[in-house]
Amino acid sequence: MQLLLFLVLALVAIASALGMLISRNAIYSALFLVLNFATVAVYFLLLNAPFIAVAQVSVYTGAIMVLFLFVIMLLGAERAGSVQAIQWQRPLAIALAVILFLEAGYIIFTQRGVTPLVTTPLPEGFGSPSQVGTSLYTSYLLPFEITSVLLLVAMVGAIILTKGEKK
Amino acid sequence: MLPVHYYLGLSVILFIIGTLGVLIRRNAIVVFMSIELMLNAANLAFVAYALYWQSMNGQIFVFFIMTVAAAEVAIGLALIVTIFRTKASIDVDQISTLKG
């Protein structure tokens, strides 16, 4: 049952990622990517990570992709760059991607039996928001504070970059 | 629980599609979206291994990766808007402003 769910969702995820890659219009690319992020959020639910799944939906598909769609429609540049300037770039890129895929596939295939399947039951409340919060505020307090500074810097930087020139 | 290799394989496939997007597409916004796809594939591997080792550290790292991705998107899209204002194009082949 879980395998069937995994396979169907994998089909949707890969098809939507390919749709993002192939579609000519950048708006369709953004919408395909929203679908992909939503399916990955379901995977996070399957993997006992409800907090990460909700954060995925609210941060990625909510905030980030809305920002993307907003910028695409603001610029009106959804069809830019359809002509390839360098002719040999696309075949070379596909060849490099195939090589990377073969390497990764070989590694995963040969390492298949090395890590045994864990069958011990999960501890109580694994991945729950309270456990994530406890871990964030005890062992990861300094990185958590640094991320707040990072977000502040990004916000100030975006405002300074896009504000109009003083006449 | 399914074997962790299933999730790793899916993560690899999504990551390589993102790599192809960075290499092939010439629209700067689509290149950015491909980078998001690669970050998300890495997140999937992190969460799969977090369940496998029954450790919260993987999920905490996914949280930090999401934060960095959000900051990166804010700065990157601001840069794209600024470049579009000066050059009226977001084709990455035509952006050579920093060339000496």
XYZ file of C-alpha atoms in Angstrom, chain A residues 91-146:
56
model
C 23.722 18.261 -25.998
C 26.692 18.761 -23.662
C 24.362 19.486 -20.733
C 22.269 16.381 -21.444
C 25.410 14.225 -21.726
C 26.751 15.567 -18.421
C 23.385 14.942 -16.723
C 23.299 11.364 -18.025
C 26.836 10.772 -16.678
C 25.833 12.217 -13.275
C 22.713 10.034 -13.228
C 24.696 6.891 -14.055
C 27.217 7.638 -11.303
C 24.543 8.273 -8.679
C 22.544 5.239 -9.812
C 25.645 3.035 -9.602
C 26.404 4.273 -6.070
C 22.836 3.738 -4.850
C 22.605 0.332 -6.520
C 25.853 -0.952 -5.047
C 25.147 0.471 -1.570
C 21.664 -1.086 -1.574
C 22.270 -3.829 0.957
C 24.878 -2.051 3.081
C 22.529 -0.135 5.356
C 20.010 -2.557 6.867
C 16.380 -1.662 7.229
C 15.537 -0.284 10.667
C 12.640 -2.173 12.174
C 12.701 -0.881 15.761
C 9.614 1.163 16.615
C 9.931 4.917 16.515
C 10.199 6.840 19.794
C 7.034 8.561 20.957
C 6.254 11.798 19.119
C 9.119 11.536 16.641
C 9.128 14.544 14.299
C 6.297 16.290 16.081
C 6.396 20.105 16.169
C 7.117 20.091 19.900
C 10.156 17.881 19.412
C 11.400 20.058 16.537
C 10.949 23.139 18.737
C 12.744 21.554 21.685
C 15.662 20.591 19.477
C 15.770 24.056 17.902
C 15.820 25.887 21.218
C 18.314 23.633 23.011
C 21.039 22.186 20.773
C 20.519 24.498 17.786
C 19.888 27.842 19.489
C 22.825 29.722 17.938
C 22.124 28.622 14.321
C 18.469 29.485 14.880
C 19.378 33.026 15.920
C 21.776 33.303 12.973
